[in-house]
Structure formats: structure tokens, C-alpha cells
mmCIF file of C-alpha atoms and ligand atoms in Angstrom:
data_model
loop_
_atom_site.group_PDB
_atom_site.id
_atom_site.type_symbol
_atom_site.label_atom_id
_atom_site.label_comp_id
_atom_site.label_asym_id
_atom_site.label_seq_id
_atom_site.Cartn_x
_atom_site.Cartn_y
_atom_site.Cartn_z
ATOM 1 C CA MET A 22 0.000 0.000 0.000
ATOM 2 C CA THR A 23 1.272 3.483 -0.781
ATOM 3 C CA ARG A 24 1.005 5.983 2.011
ATOM 4 C CA SER A 25 1.639 9.693 1.664
ATOM 5 C CA VAL A 26 4.510 11.305 3.474
ATOM 6 C CA LYS A 27 4.519 14.762 4.986
ATOM 7 C CA ILE A 28 7.669 16.549 6.076
ATOM 8 C CA ALA A 29 7.454 18.795 9.143
ATOM 9 C CA PRO A 30 10.641 20.831 9.700
ATOM 10 C CA SER A 31 11.163 21.614 13.388
ATOM 11 C CA ILE A 32 12.180 25.238 13.772
ATOM 12 C CA LEU A 33 14.060 24.357 16.965
ATOM 13 C CA SER A 34 17.151 23.974 14.785
ATOM 14 C CA ALA A 35 16.467 27.055 12.639
ATOM 15 C CA ASP A 36 18.135 30.444 13.040
ATOM 16 C CA PHE A 37 15.819 32.213 15.499
ATOM 17 C CA ALA A 38 16.999 35.633 14.324
ATOM 18 C CA ARG A 39 15.681 34.815 10.838
ATOM 19 C CA LEU A 40 12.707 32.606 11.658
ATOM 20 C CA ALA A 41 10.241 33.945 9.074
ATOM 21 C CA GLU A 42 12.855 33.636 6.323
ATOM 22 C CA GLU A 43 13.741 30.082 7.385
ATOM 23 C CA VAL A 44 10.075 29.085 7.399
ATOM 24 C CA ARG A 45 9.484 30.593 3.942
ATOM 25 C CA ALA A 46 12.487 28.693 2.576
ATOM 26 C CA VAL A 47 11.265 25.298 3.791
ATOM 27 C CA GLU A 48 7.746 26.044 2.574
ATOM 28 C CA LYS A 49 9.197 26.710 -0.885
ATOM 29 C CA GLY A 50 11.142 23.458 -0.617
ATOM 30 C CA GLY A 51 7.927 21.453 -0.197
ATOM 31 C CA ALA A 52 7.489 21.225 3.592
ATOM 32 C CA ASP A 53 3.959 20.183 4.563
ATOM 33 C CA LEU A 54 3.742 21.487 8.132
ATOM 34 C CA ILE A 55 5.865 23.668 10.409
ATOM 35 C CA HIS A 56 6.685 21.956 13.724
ATOM 36 C CA LEU A 57 7.107 24.177 16.797
ATOM 37 C CA ASP A 58 8.629 22.695 19.960
ATOM 38 C CA VAL A 59 7.358 24.295 23.143
ATOM 39 C CA MET A 60 9.406 23.433 26.261
ATOM 40 C CA ASP A 61 8.870 24.688 29.792
ATOM 41 C CA GLY A 62 11.981 23.790 31.787
ATOM 42 C CA HIS A 63 9.896 21.375 33.913
ATOM 43 C CA PHE A 64 8.563 18.550 31.766
ATOM 44 C CA VAL A 65 11.852 18.759 29.868
ATOM 45 C CA PRO A 66 14.999 20.597 30.989
ATOM 46 C CA ASN A 67 15.041 23.026 28.081
ATOM 47 C CA LEU A 68 13.163 26.321 27.598
ATOM 48 C CA THR A 69 12.091 27.409 24.150
ATOM 49 C CA MET A 70 9.094 29.361 22.916
ATOM 50 C CA GLY A 71 5.481 30.178 23.732
ATOM 51 C CA PRO A 72 2.341 31.353 21.919
ATOM 52 C CA LEU A 73 4.016 34.645 20.930
ATOM 53 C CA VAL A 74 6.283 32.856 18.456
ATOM 54 C CA VAL A 75 3.347 30.911 17.000
ATOM 55 C CA ARG A 76 1.449 34.164 16.547
ATOM 56 C CA ALA A 77 4.444 35.933 15.032
ATOM 57 C CA LEU A 78 5.001 33.208 12.435
ATOM 58 C CA ARG A 79 1.341 32.756 11.519
ATOM 59 C CA PRO A 80 1.252 35.445 8.805
ATOM 60 C CA HIS A 81 4.490 34.223 7.215
ATOM 61 C CA THR A 82 3.320 30.822 6.004
ATOM 62 C CA ALA A 83 0.242 29.140 4.602
ATOM 63 C CA LEU A 84 1.359 25.796 6.071
ATOM 64 C CA PRO A 85 -0.341 24.255 9.109
ATOM 65 C CA LEU A 86 1.410 25.083 12.391
ATOM 66 C CA ASP A 87 2.078 21.867 14.301
ATOM 67 C CA VAL A 88 2.585 22.778 17.961
ATOM 68 C CA HIS A 89 4.247 20.142 20.151
ATOM 69 C CA LEU A 90 3.791 20.952 23.838
ATOM 70 C CA MET A 91 6.513 19.463 26.028
ATOM 71 C CA ILE A 92 5.130 21.193 29.107
ATOM 72 C CA GLU A 93 3.520 20.256 32.401
ATOM 73 C CA ASN A 94 -0.241 20.685 32.621
ATOM 74 C CA PRO A 95 -0.675 21.633 28.934
ATOM 75 C CA GLY A 96 -4.461 22.026 29.297
ATOM 76 C CA ARG A 97 -3.811 25.479 30.790
ATOM 77 C CA TYR A 98 -2.373 26.704 27.480
ATOM 78 C CA VAL A 99 -4.698 25.190 24.880
ATOM 79 C CA ASP A 100 -6.621 28.442 24.400
ATOM 80 C CA ALA A 101 -3.466 30.532 24.174
ATOM 81 C CA PHE A 102 -1.980 28.358 21.416
ATOM 82 C CA ALA A 103 -5.318 28.054 19.589
ATOM 83 C CA ASP A 104 -5.711 31.853 19.684
ATOM 84 C CA ALA A 105 -2.147 32.211 18.378
ATOM 85 C CA GLY A 106 -3.002 30.194 15.263
ATOM 86 C CA ALA A 107 -2.028 26.561 15.958
ATOM 87 C CA ASP A 108 -3.550 24.044 13.532
ATOM 88 C CA TYR A 109 -2.400 21.013 15.511
ATOM 89 C CA ILE A 110 -1.761 20.871 19.252
ATOM 90 C CA THR A 111 0.012 17.769 20.513
ATOM 91 C CA VAL A 112 0.419 17.120 24.230
ATOM 92 C CA GLN A 113 2.612 14.571 25.959
ATOM 93 C CA ALA A 114 0.561 11.737 27.477
ATOM 94 C CA GLU A 115 2.940 11.711 30.478
ATOM 95 C CA ALA A 116 2.126 15.354 31.283
ATOM 96 C CA CYS A 117 -1.668 14.947 31.461
ATOM 97 C CA VAL A 118 -3.567 13.542 34.431
ATOM 98 C CA HIS A 119 -6.829 14.179 32.563
ATOM 99 C CA LEU A 120 -5.759 13.423 29.021
ATOM 100 C CA HIS A 121 -9.275 12.924 27.698
ATOM 101 C CA ARG A 122 -10.327 16.358 28.929
ATOM 102 C CA VAL A 123 -7.313 18.023 27.335
ATOM 103 C CA VAL A 124 -7.951 16.335 23.988
ATOM 104 C CA GLN A 125 -11.600 17.445 24.082
ATOM 105 C CA ALA A 126 -10.524 21.000 24.883
ATOM 106 C CA ILE A 127 -8.199 21.059 21.861
ATOM 107 C CA ARG A 128 -10.885 19.741 19.534
ATOM 108 C CA ALA A 129 -13.474 22.149 20.928
ATOM 109 C CA ARG A 130 -11.265 24.916 19.555
ATOM 110 C CA GLY A 131 -11.368 23.399 16.061
ATOM 111 C CA VAL A 132 -7.696 22.413 16.354
ATOM 112 C CA ARG A 133 -6.434 18.934 15.475
ATOM 113 C CA ALA A 134 -5.546 17.022 18.654
ATOM 114 C CA GLY A 135 -2.419 14.921 18.995
ATOM 115 C CA VAL A 136 -0.892 12.909 21.820
ATOM 116 C CA ALA A 137 2.844 12.209 22.008
ATOM 117 C CA LEU A 138 4.384 9.156 23.663
ATOM 118 C CA ASN A 139 7.885 9.190 25.096
ATOM 119 C CA PRO A 140 10.096 6.246 24.145
ATOM 120 C CA ALA A 141 9.360 4.484 27.478
ATOM 121 C CA THR A 142 5.581 5.029 27.318
ATOM 122 C CA PRO A 143 3.735 2.006 25.931
ATOM 123 C CA LEU A 144 1.187 2.278 23.133
ATOM 124 C CA HIS A 145 -1.534 0.885 25.340
ATOM 125 C CA ALA A 146 -1.564 4.206 27.240
ATOM 126 C CA LEU A 147 -3.706 5.374 24.300
ATOM 127 C CA ASP A 148 -6.036 2.371 24.027
ATOM 128 C CA GLU A 149 -9.069 4.132 25.509
ATOM 129 C CA ILE A 150 -8.578 7.422 23.749
ATOM 130 C CA LEU A 151 -7.425 6.412 20.276
ATOM 131 C CA PRO A 152 -10.799 7.098 18.566
ATOM 132 C CA ASP A 153 -10.760 10.656 19.965
ATOM 133 C CA LEU A 154 -7.419 11.576 18.430
ATOM 134 C CA ASP A 155 -6.417 13.159 15.150
ATOM 135 C CA LEU A 156 -2.746 12.312 15.542
ATOM 136 C CA VAL A 157 -0.358 10.109 17.515
ATOM 137 C CA LEU A 158 3.232 11.305 17.840
ATOM 138 C CA VAL A 159 5.813 8.587 18.441
ATOM 139 C CA MET A 160 8.875 10.154 20.055
ATOM 140 C CA SER A 161 12.026 8.585 18.685
ATOM 141 C CA VAL A 162 14.257 10.471 21.168
ATOM 142 C CA ASN A 163 13.688 11.513 24.760
ATOM 143 C CA PRO A 164 12.269 15.002 24.273
ATOM 144 C CA GLY A 165 14.109 18.146 25.230
ATOM 145 C CA PHE A 166 16.769 18.824 22.632
ATOM 146 C CA GLY A 167 17.356 18.771 18.912
ATOM 147 C CA GLY A 168 20.198 16.815 17.377
ATOM 148 C CA GLN A 169 19.852 13.524 19.304
ATOM 149 C CA SER A 170 20.131 10.053 17.754
ATOM 150 C CA PHE A 171 17.087 8.110 16.591
ATOM 151 C CA ILE A 172 16.149 5.322 19.047
ATOM 152 C CA PRO A 173 15.724 2.210 16.861
ATOM 153 C CA GLY A 174 12.934 0.727 19.041
ATOM 154 C CA ALA A 175 10.654 3.445 17.652
ATOM 155 C CA LEU A 176 10.427 1.530 14.368
ATOM 156 C CA ASP A 177 8.717 -1.464 15.950
ATOM 157 C CA LYS A 178 6.463 0.848 17.954
ATOM 158 C CA LEU A 179 5.406 2.506 14.695
ATOM 159 C CA ARG A 180 4.631 -0.840 13.098
ATOM 160 C CA ARG A 181 2.562 -1.915 16.115
ATOM 161 C CA LEU A 182 0.724 1.421 16.184
ATOM 162 C CA ARG A 183 -0.064 1.167 12.500
ATOM 163 C CA SER A 184 -1.497 -2.332 12.860
ATOM 164 C CA ARG A 185 -3.592 -1.296 15.889
ATOM 165 C CA LEU A 186 -5.037 1.620 13.947
ATOM 166 C CA GLU A 187 -5.831 -0.629 11.015
ATOM 167 C CA ALA A 188 -7.379 -3.314 13.233
ATOM 168 C CA ARG A 189 -9.635 -0.713 14.841
ATOM 169 C CA GLY A 190 -10.602 1.030 11.602
ATOM 170 C CA LEU A 191 -8.858 4.239 12.673
ATOM 171 C CA THR A 192 -6.649 4.791 9.661
ATOM 172 C CA HIS A 193 -7.598 8.503 9.560
ATOM 173 C CA VAL A 194 -5.513 9.050 12.717
ATOM 174 C CA GLU A 195 -2.207 10.485 11.499
ATOM 175 C CA VAL A 196 1.058 8.970 12.703
ATOM 176 C CA GLU A 197 3.899 11.399 13.340
ATOM 177 C CA VAL A 198 7.506 10.626 14.297
ATOM 178 C CA ASP A 199 9.850 13.080 16.010
ATOM 179 C CA GLY A 200 13.544 12.927 16.877
ATOM 180 C CA GLY A 201 16.669 11.953 14.971
ATOM 181 C CA VAL A 202 14.871 11.767 11.623
ATOM 182 C CA LYS A 203 17.283 12.498 8.786
ATOM 183 C CA LEU A 204 17.674 11.880 5.065
ATOM 184 C CA ASN A 205 19.481 8.604 5.777
ATOM 185 C CA ASN A 206 16.586 7.055 7.734
ATOM 186 C CA VAL A 207 13.394 8.662 6.355
ATOM 187 C CA ARG A 208 12.720 5.756 4.059
ATOM 188 C CA GLU A 209 12.843 3.219 6.896
ATOM 189 C CA VAL A 210 10.759 5.436 9.206
ATOM 190 C CA HIS A 211 8.147 5.918 6.508
ATOM 191 C CA ARG A 212 8.102 2.209 5.732
ATOM 192 C CA ALA A 213 7.491 1.436 9.436
ATOM 193 C CA GLY A 214 4.376 3.621 9.396
ATOM 194 C CA GLY A 215 5.451 7.249 9.894
ATOM 195 C CA GLU A 216 3.366 9.635 7.801
ATOM 196 C CA ILE A 217 4.381 13.001 9.241
ATOM 197 C CA LEU A 218 8.134 13.051 9.672
ATOM 198 C CA VAL A 219 9.494 15.791 11.943
ATOM 199 C CA SER A 220 13.083 16.777 11.323
ATOM 200 C CA GLY A 221 14.980 19.661 12.901
ATOM 201 C CA SER A 222 18.752 19.344 12.606
ATOM 202 C CA GLY A 223 18.258 16.913 9.695
ATOM 203 C CA ILE A 224 16.843 19.823 7.668
ATOM 204 C CA PHE A 225 18.020 23.148 9.100
ATOM 205 C CA ARG A 226 21.603 22.023 9.751
ATOM 206 C CA THR A 227 22.103 20.908 6.161
ATOM 207 C CA PRO A 228 23.587 23.243 3.528
ATOM 208 C CA ASN A 229 20.325 23.513 1.576
ATOM 209 C CA PRO A 230 17.220 22.773 3.695
ATOM 210 C CA ALA A 231 14.835 23.013 0.708
ATOM 211 C CA GLU A 232 16.906 20.526 -1.265
ATOM 212 C CA THR A 233 17.029 18.162 1.749
ATOM 213 C CA ILE A 234 13.224 18.180 1.943
ATOM 214 C CA ARG A 235 12.972 17.332 -1.749
ATOM 215 C CA ALA A 236 15.465 14.479 -1.268
ATOM 216 C CA MET A 237 13.528 13.167 1.752
ATOM 217 C CA LYS A 238 10.321 13.097 -0.255
ATOM 218 C CA ALA A 239 12.040 11.394 -3.163
ATOM 219 C CA ALA A 240 13.455 8.716 -0.830
ATOM 220 C CA CYS A 241 9.967 7.993 0.520
ATOM 221 C CA ALA A 242 8.316 8.069 -2.912
ATOM 222 C CA PHE A 243 10.801 5.476 -4.101
ATOM 223 C CA GLU A 244 9.752 3.398 -1.101
ATOM 224 C CA ALA A 245 6.073 3.765 -2.028
ATOM 225 C CA VAL A 246 6.541 2.097 -5.430
ATOM 226 C CA ALA A 247 9.201 -0.402 -4.294
HETATM 227 C C1 DX5 B 306 12.754 16.952 20.580
HETATM 228 C C2 DX5 B 306 11.784 17.795 19.787
HETATM 229 C C3 DX5 B 306 12.008 17.647 18.341
HETATM 230 C C4 DX5 B 306 13.338 18.157 17.840
HETATM 231 C C5 DX5 B 306 13.778 17.237 16.758
HETATM 232 O O1 DX5 B 306 12.545 17.160 21.904
HETATM 233 O O2 DX5 B 306 10.436 17.415 20.061
HETATM 234 O O3 DX5 B 306 10.937 18.167 17.537
HETATM 235 O O4 DX5 B 306 13.291 19.467 17.349
HETATM 236 O O5 DX5 B 306 15.058 17.583 16.413
HETATM 237 P P1 DX5 B 306 16.007 16.605 15.577
HETATM 238 O O6 DX5 B 306 15.297 16.348 14.266
HETATM 239 O O7 DX5 B 306 17.248 17.421 15.412
HETATM 240 O O8 DX5 B 306 16.199 15.353 16.360
HETATM 241 ZN ZN1 ZN B 307 8.822 18.050 18.523
#
């Protein structure tokens, strides 16, 4: 079966002094979404950006803004990120005591709702809530920093997630992968079931980010007909 691939450059590895320019360049190169990593210094050790950056970028791209919240108690900020222009809001399962409520709050704002699983969090954490989701994000690194190595166990997790979704007739739920995704592994990640491939350093730390996106898509397209 052929499955589409979407590339979501993570601006965490972009030049923050030239963010709008960087985003326009990857959009021109064929990016499908812009991934924004929000970190609070509690859920993960790093501190990054908040709704202000989402709002500032909104007028500079027509692409969906894919907001990944690596923060404690993310339900508090759903409205702020929705107001800022997020098209997707993904929360970490580990950060939500009332995950169902948070997912409902995201959807009530007309925003696509995603849940991310850390490498150590089993898929069955989502068993009860899978039909309520628009997206599942499989973390292929421990979140917090760009530039880490892909954890190979994520491939089997992707395959198992894909077969669960198929078995339950939930193939409309998008499967996203985040961490250590680069040109040299996109084909394998896509083959395992990743549809939205997030890549930060693998795109922005290459000499020509637009060309890297085109090469990533070509590698996955070759896979689709193989
Ligand atoms: C990791 C973030 C990622 C990060 C990916 O905590 O969620 O989105 O930017 O960066 P790379 O692609 O460099 O691993
Ligand atoms: Zn991310």
C-alpha cells in the first residue's frame, strides 16, 4: 500500500533571528507542516518558545502550524496556542492527568488534537482514547533537545501502532515521528508507518534545507513504489 509522506521541519534547529525567512524557505522546498517545539523547563529541561512565536510566524506561512507541547499541565495553554493560530496541538501523554479532557478542549477549539508518547511510554496508554485523536506522535528520542540520535525501538512501535489503527478502523488518525529523523533514515521510518516526519537538525543544519526536503520526499516516494 502506498502511504503519503509529509515533512514537518522543526524550527528548533532554525536560526531564530531569521525565523520567518527560514520558514518561507522550507515552505518553498515542499514542507507540509511547520513543527514548533514548546518546552517549559519542567517537563523537559530546556526552555524554548510560547504562543508569541506561534502568533508571530502565523502570517508568514500558509502551512499548518504543528505545535508540540513538552510542558507540564498543557491544558492550561490550549486556548493561548489556539488563539495564536495553531492548527495542531500535541500534548505529551505523560504530562496529562486528565488526558481525555485536554484532547476534548483542543478539539473544541477546532484544532487537530495529537498525543505524544515518550520512548518508554507504551502504546496501550492510548487504548481508551485512540478514537478521539487526530494524531499520535511517536517520540524517537527523549524530548528536550534537537540533534539527538534516533532510538531504533521506535520503528517497531510505529509498526505496532499502524497495525492497531488498522485493526480498529482508525486509519484517519495520522502517525507522526519526532527525533533523529534524517535523510538517511526517512525511508525506513516511513516504511514502518510514519506519515508526518518531523526533522529539525536533519533539515536546518544541512547546507540547503529546501533541497534536503525534496530528497527526503524522493526517498519515501521510491519506497512507495518499491
Ligand atoms: C525533541 C523535539 C524535536 C526536535 C527534533 O525534543 O520534540 O521536535 O526538534 O530535532 P532533531 O530532528 O534534530 O532530532
Ligand atoms: Zn517536537
